[in-house]
Amino acid sequence: MAPQHDAIVVGAGFGGMGAAIELRRLGFENLLILEREDDLGGTWHVNRYPGLAVDIPSSTYSYSFEPNPHWSRLFAPGEELKRYAEHVARKYDLRRFMRFGTVVTGATWKDDHWEVVTDGETFTARYLVTATGFLSMPKTPDIEGIESFRGQVVHTAAWEPADLTGKRVAIIGTGATAVQLIPELAKTASALTVYQRTPIWVSPKPDYPIPPAVRKLFARLPFVQRAVRWLGSSVLELMMISGVVHYKQLRVANRVAEWWCRRHLHRQVRDPELRRKLTPDYSFGCKRPTFSNDYLRTFTRPHVHLDTATIERIDATGVVTADGRTDIDVLVLATGFNLWDTNFPAFEVVGRDGRDLGAWWRQNRFQAYEGVTVPGFPNYLSLNSPYSYSGLSYFTTIECQMKHIRRLFTAMRSRGASIFEITQRANDEFLGRMRTRVAQNSVFSLGQCATAHSYYFNQHGEATLLRPTSTISAHRAASRFPVEHYSFSPVLAATPA
Ligand code: NAP
């Protein structure tokens, strides 16, 4: 029996949509895109907290083949990203493949196809693509008594509009999300207590409205916007290369980035004690740096209090630390996402010979060839894999993976095959290369990262999230990897035209 679908894509965010666009370009028209949320857009559909905005320049944080001349600002607010996702789905006719509110619980390789089980049905497909995101499993902190709090508790990834006017609000966490949210909370709350475990490097954000005349120019002369994209991408690339990937060779650039952030802090916060509390003690780049013009300054407002003592417990009415207790009405959890325990992979994936991907990764190191394919998992593209994230803009990763898919499927078809699998040898060689690069050059092994508490590191202390190469090298690898690295099996059923 032929499988029901050519391919099942799990996730209707930018990653899943990019894969679907590429599969359609390859001629696959019988697609199924399964999405657990009630609409498309991934992160930009789920996250709705006040202050949500992209912190990568919008001309860069978008598909290169689908520029959007209508961004209102250099760093667009969240709802514009959601609208952009809707536009892409419309233009590339993807909605008709999507099923929302469908939670995938498992996928199993059945000799020549995948069987995908959801909370209500079972589907089959020749190919399986998971694009479930890196940051899609919200983390609730394991703090004693948190369930006993009688006020409102809200995680940033499940934001519900609420009037906080006059409320006493506490927020746990000072990551990239909190950096955007805290200045907004301070505008309405009568008192805001920020519980910080690890301070974060904050750089100024050169954010400006894009005047209508410039937007018209972008629409009429797309090459102008392409030039702006190139500039934004180059700056980000420079930051990644100097601050993270080639720390060994360009340590001085990393120091300059730290100096730049310290100067920003110095300008916004005059109180030396407050400044000390807000200054990270780990190297720039160990953890994702953030960009904000008002985060640091917010702590100087009289009703905003920074508490750096460890949270001992939460009770019915407040938060208790070694410094005392604070009564609150609302508790905001800006505590991020669980990548390494629940998200790699986001559901059970069982490959050839009963190999369970989650168990295999945990027992044999997190790994994926070019951050896309895994030995023992034929016809499977895992887009949110170890070593897949390239550069600072997620779109770099997506577009590299689209190139990889194109080259892989073209090679497979030219051999009259319909089944691919990465060879163990090619995978091992790639893993070895990535590990060597991390160990020999990157800030993750040569910088001071021990106190960063960065989700770039897995539970074994290895930095296995980011690809330790330039994005140029990642793009080159995606379009030139030796196709012999894959084994291709003969056609078992008709391949699509
Ligand atoms: P995050 O970076 O993981 O930060 C979580 C925060 O919660 C950290 O400060 C962490 O402290 C704290 N925390 C967690 N558990 C805690 C506990 N039990 N007690 C005390 N504090 C605790 O998560 P995020 O801020 O949601 O950001 C995640 C990622 O989303 C970012 O790195 C970025 O990639 C992305 N993001 C992007 C944008 C954008 O504009 N593109 C905007 C927002 C977010 P420790 O550091 O001590 O663990």
Tab-separated table of C-alpha atoms in Angstrom, residues 54-259:
chain	number	residue	atom	x	y	z
A	54	VAL	CA	12.231	40.510	16.824
A	55	ASP	CA	15.713	41.381	18.000
A	56	ILE	CA	17.381	40.566	14.695
A	57	PRO	CA	16.889	43.238	11.963
A	58	SER	CA	13.672	42.354	10.123
A	59	SER	CA	15.193	42.566	6.651
A	60	THR	CA	17.456	39.719	7.768
A	61	TYR	CA	14.873	37.903	9.893
A	62	SER	CA	12.778	36.813	6.902
A	63	TYR	CA	13.137	34.497	3.904
A	64	SER	CA	15.641	35.901	1.398
A	65	PHE	CA	13.319	34.811	-1.436
A	66	GLU	CA	10.331	36.553	0.116
A	67	PRO	CA	11.414	40.030	1.227
A	68	ASN	CA	8.808	42.117	2.992
A	69	PRO	CA	9.063	45.819	2.159
A	70	HIS	CA	6.352	46.699	4.714
A	71	TRP	CA	8.184	46.266	8.044
A	72	SER	CA	7.282	49.265	10.188
A	73	ARG	CA	10.544	49.270	12.120
A	74	LEU	CA	14.093	48.027	11.753
A	75	PHE	CA	13.161	45.439	14.416
A	76	ALA	CA	9.533	44.587	13.710
A	77	PRO	CA	7.033	43.965	16.511
A	78	GLY	CA	5.757	40.402	17.004
A	79	GLU	CA	2.389	40.855	15.304
A	80	GLU	CA	4.132	41.873	12.057
A	81	LEU	CA	6.061	38.601	12.094
A	82	LYS	CA	2.785	36.747	12.532
A	83	ARG	CA	1.286	38.686	9.601
A	84	TYR	CA	4.379	37.910	7.532
A	85	ALA	CA	3.927	34.186	8.301
A	86	GLU	CA	0.302	34.425	7.128
A	87	HIS	CA	1.418	36.197	3.966
A	88	VAL	CA	3.984	33.474	3.197
A	89	ALA	CA	1.407	30.720	3.756
A	90	ARG	CA	-1.007	32.515	1.416
A	91	LYS	CA	1.508	33.259	-1.301
A	92	TYR	CA	2.978	29.743	-1.311
A	93	ASP	CA	-0.463	28.162	-0.931
A	94	LEU	CA	0.423	26.211	2.208
A	95	ARG	CA	-2.701	26.549	4.333
A	96	ARG	CA	-4.558	23.832	2.459
A	97	PHE	CA	-1.994	21.292	3.727
A	98	MET	CA	-2.253	22.372	7.356
A	99	ARG	CA	-4.195	20.734	10.160
A	100	PHE	CA	-4.286	22.712	13.371
A	101	GLY	CA	-4.918	21.573	16.925
A	102	THR	CA	-3.268	18.250	16.111
A	103	VAL	CA	-0.697	16.998	18.578
A	104	VAL	CA	1.737	14.427	17.211
A	105	THR	CA	2.542	11.851	19.860
A	106	GLY	CA	4.890	9.559	17.955
A	107	ALA	CA	6.338	8.518	14.604
A	108	THR	CA	7.672	5.110	13.582
A	109	TRP	CA	9.590	3.998	10.479
A	110	LYS	CA	7.817	1.072	8.815
A	111	ASP	CA	10.379	-0.277	6.307
A	112	ASP	CA	9.479	2.138	3.512
A	113	HIS	CA	7.354	4.856	5.078
A	114	TRP	CA	6.618	6.720	8.309
A	115	GLU	CA	3.597	6.138	10.478
A	116	VAL	CA	2.708	9.252	12.420
A	117	VAL	CA	0.353	9.015	15.369
A	118	THR	CA	-1.545	12.060	16.604
A	119	ASP	CA	-3.947	12.561	19.488
A	120	GLY	CA	-6.780	11.315	17.280
A	121	GLU	CA	-5.569	9.700	14.070
A	122	THR	CA	-2.727	7.841	12.396
A	123	PHE	CA	-1.210	9.058	9.132
A	124	THR	CA	1.400	7.571	6.812
A	125	ALA	CA	3.931	9.318	4.589
A	126	ARG	CA	7.043	8.470	2.608
A	127	TYR	CA	8.995	11.295	4.266
A	128	LEU	CA	8.866	12.849	7.707
A	129	VAL	CA	10.037	16.369	8.494
A	130	THR	CA	10.008	17.643	12.061
A	131	ALA	CA	10.104	21.409	12.462
A	132	THR	CA	8.926	21.647	16.037
A	133	GLY	CA	11.161	24.565	16.979
A	134	PHE	CA	13.955	24.876	19.499
A	135	LEU	CA	11.955	26.974	21.924
A	136	SER	CA	8.565	25.317	21.968
A	137	MET	CA	8.440	23.466	25.277
A	138	PRO	CA	7.893	26.111	27.980
A	139	LYS	CA	9.759	25.496	31.228
A	140	THR	CA	8.001	25.940	34.549
A	141	PRO	CA	10.525	26.335	37.362
A	142	ASP	CA	10.634	23.669	40.007
A	143	ILE	CA	10.249	26.046	42.961
A	144	GLU	CA	8.773	24.834	46.230
A	145	GLY	CA	5.183	25.928	46.729
A	146	ILE	CA	4.671	27.478	43.282
A	147	GLU	CA	1.400	25.581	42.858
A	148	SER	CA	0.067	27.074	46.088
A	149	PHE	CA	0.210	30.677	44.830
A	150	ARG	CA	-3.340	32.042	44.822
A	151	GLY	CA	-2.778	34.941	42.431
A	152	GLN	CA	-2.360	34.754	38.672
A	153	VAL	CA	0.607	32.785	37.296
A	154	VAL	CA	1.451	33.273	33.636
A	155	HIS	CA	4.280	31.887	31.506
A	156	THR	CA	5.427	34.276	28.780
A	157	ALA	CA	4.644	31.637	26.137
A	158	ALA	CA	1.004	31.457	27.283
A	159	TRP	CA	0.357	35.148	27.726
A	160	GLU	CA	-3.191	36.248	28.380
A	161	PRO	CA	-3.991	39.923	28.098
A	162	ALA	CA	-4.467	41.243	31.605
A	163	ASP	CA	-4.755	44.706	33.068
A	164	LEU	CA	-1.832	44.972	35.447
A	165	THR	CA	-2.616	48.543	36.446
A	166	GLY	CA	-2.007	48.925	40.142
A	167	LYS	CA	-0.984	45.269	40.549
A	168	ARG	CA	2.103	44.024	42.370
A	169	VAL	CA	3.921	41.925	39.832
A	170	ALA	CA	6.921	39.604	40.139
A	171	ILE	CA	8.834	38.166	37.214
A	172	ILE	CA	11.255	35.246	37.374
A	173	GLY	CA	13.952	35.200	34.715
A	174	THR	CA	16.129	37.705	32.884
A	175	GLY	CA	16.600	36.099	29.461
A	176	ALA	CA	15.816	37.631	26.064
A	177	THR	CA	12.072	37.424	26.708
A	178	ALA	CA	12.258	39.178	30.076
A	179	VAL	CA	14.470	41.867	28.557
A	180	GLN	CA	11.578	42.787	26.255
A	181	LEU	CA	8.819	42.296	28.808
A	182	ILE	CA	10.187	43.975	31.943
A	183	PRO	CA	10.078	47.580	30.600
A	184	GLU	CA	6.450	46.972	29.554
A	185	LEU	CA	5.422	45.497	32.913
A	186	ALA	CA	7.007	48.463	34.679
A	187	LYS	CA	4.723	50.828	32.768
A	188	THR	CA	1.573	49.538	34.458
A	189	ALA	CA	2.441	47.553	37.586
A	190	SER	CA	2.376	49.439	40.887
A	191	ALA	CA	5.395	47.412	42.020
A	192	LEU	CA	7.628	45.134	39.975
A	193	THR	CA	10.086	42.688	41.500
A	194	VAL	CA	12.512	40.996	39.136
A	195	TYR	CA	14.069	37.734	40.320
A	196	GLN	CA	17.389	37.361	38.569
A	197	ARG	CA	19.561	34.271	38.846
A	198	THR	CA	21.983	35.108	36.036
A	199	PRO	CA	22.434	38.591	34.549
A	200	ILE	CA	22.508	38.963	30.784
A	201	TRP	CA	24.724	40.918	28.397
A	202	VAL	CA	22.617	43.705	26.896
A	203	SER	CA	23.674	45.693	23.870
A	204	PRO	CA	21.957	48.867	22.631
A	205	LYS	CA	19.317	48.195	19.967
A	206	PRO	CA	19.533	50.486	16.930
A	207	ASP	CA	15.776	50.350	16.427
A	208	TYR	CA	14.026	53.007	14.320
A	209	PRO	CA	10.737	53.316	12.465
A	210	ILE	CA	11.127	52.788	8.730
A	211	PRO	CA	9.606	55.854	7.046
A	212	PRO	CA	6.870	55.186	4.435
A	213	ALA	CA	9.114	56.635	1.697
A	214	VAL	CA	11.788	54.029	2.470
A	215	ARG	CA	9.186	51.243	2.505
A	216	LYS	CA	8.011	52.404	-0.928
A	217	LEU	CA	11.613	52.365	-2.096
A	218	PHE	CA	12.020	48.774	-0.796
A	219	ALA	CA	8.854	47.767	-2.689
A	220	ARG	CA	9.897	49.431	-5.938
A	221	LEU	CA	13.587	48.609	-5.847
A	222	PRO	CA	13.982	45.281	-3.995
A	223	PHE	CA	17.747	45.333	-4.469
A	224	VAL	CA	17.921	48.252	-2.002
A	225	GLN	CA	16.295	46.115	0.678
A	226	ARG	CA	18.568	43.229	-0.317
A	227	ALA	CA	21.522	45.530	0.342
A	228	VAL	CA	20.103	46.378	3.787
A	229	ARG	CA	19.623	42.656	4.432
A	230	TRP	CA	23.196	41.977	3.419
A	231	LEU	CA	24.413	44.686	5.814
A	232	GLY	CA	22.333	43.329	8.732
A	233	SER	CA	23.421	39.763	8.034
A	234	SER	CA	27.069	40.821	7.850
A	235	VAL	CA	26.933	42.529	11.248
A	236	LEU	CA	25.301	39.460	12.827
A	237	GLU	CA	27.798	37.199	11.130
A	238	LEU	CA	30.658	39.294	12.455
A	239	MET	CA	29.209	39.007	15.969
A	240	MET	CA	28.878	35.230	15.696
A	241	ILE	CA	32.297	34.716	14.136
A	242	SER	CA	34.196	36.974	16.474
A	243	GLY	CA	32.172	36.512	19.635
A	244	VAL	CA	31.430	32.805	19.456
A	245	VAL	CA	32.817	30.636	16.662
A	246	HIS	CA	36.377	32.003	16.378
A	247	TYR	CA	36.811	33.208	19.924
A	248	LYS	CA	40.329	31.797	19.979
A	249	GLN	CA	41.459	33.852	17.001
A	250	LEU	CA	39.331	36.959	17.659
A	251	ARG	CA	39.198	37.174	21.440
A	252	VAL	CA	39.752	40.905	21.255
A	253	ALA	CA	36.465	41.351	19.348
A	254	ASN	CA	34.686	39.443	22.096
A	255	ARG	CA	36.219	41.831	24.648
A	256	VAL	CA	35.059	44.808	22.573
A	257	ALA	CA	31.488	43.417	22.617
A	258	GLU	CA	31.681	43.109	26.419
A	259	TRP	CA	33.048	46.624	26.692
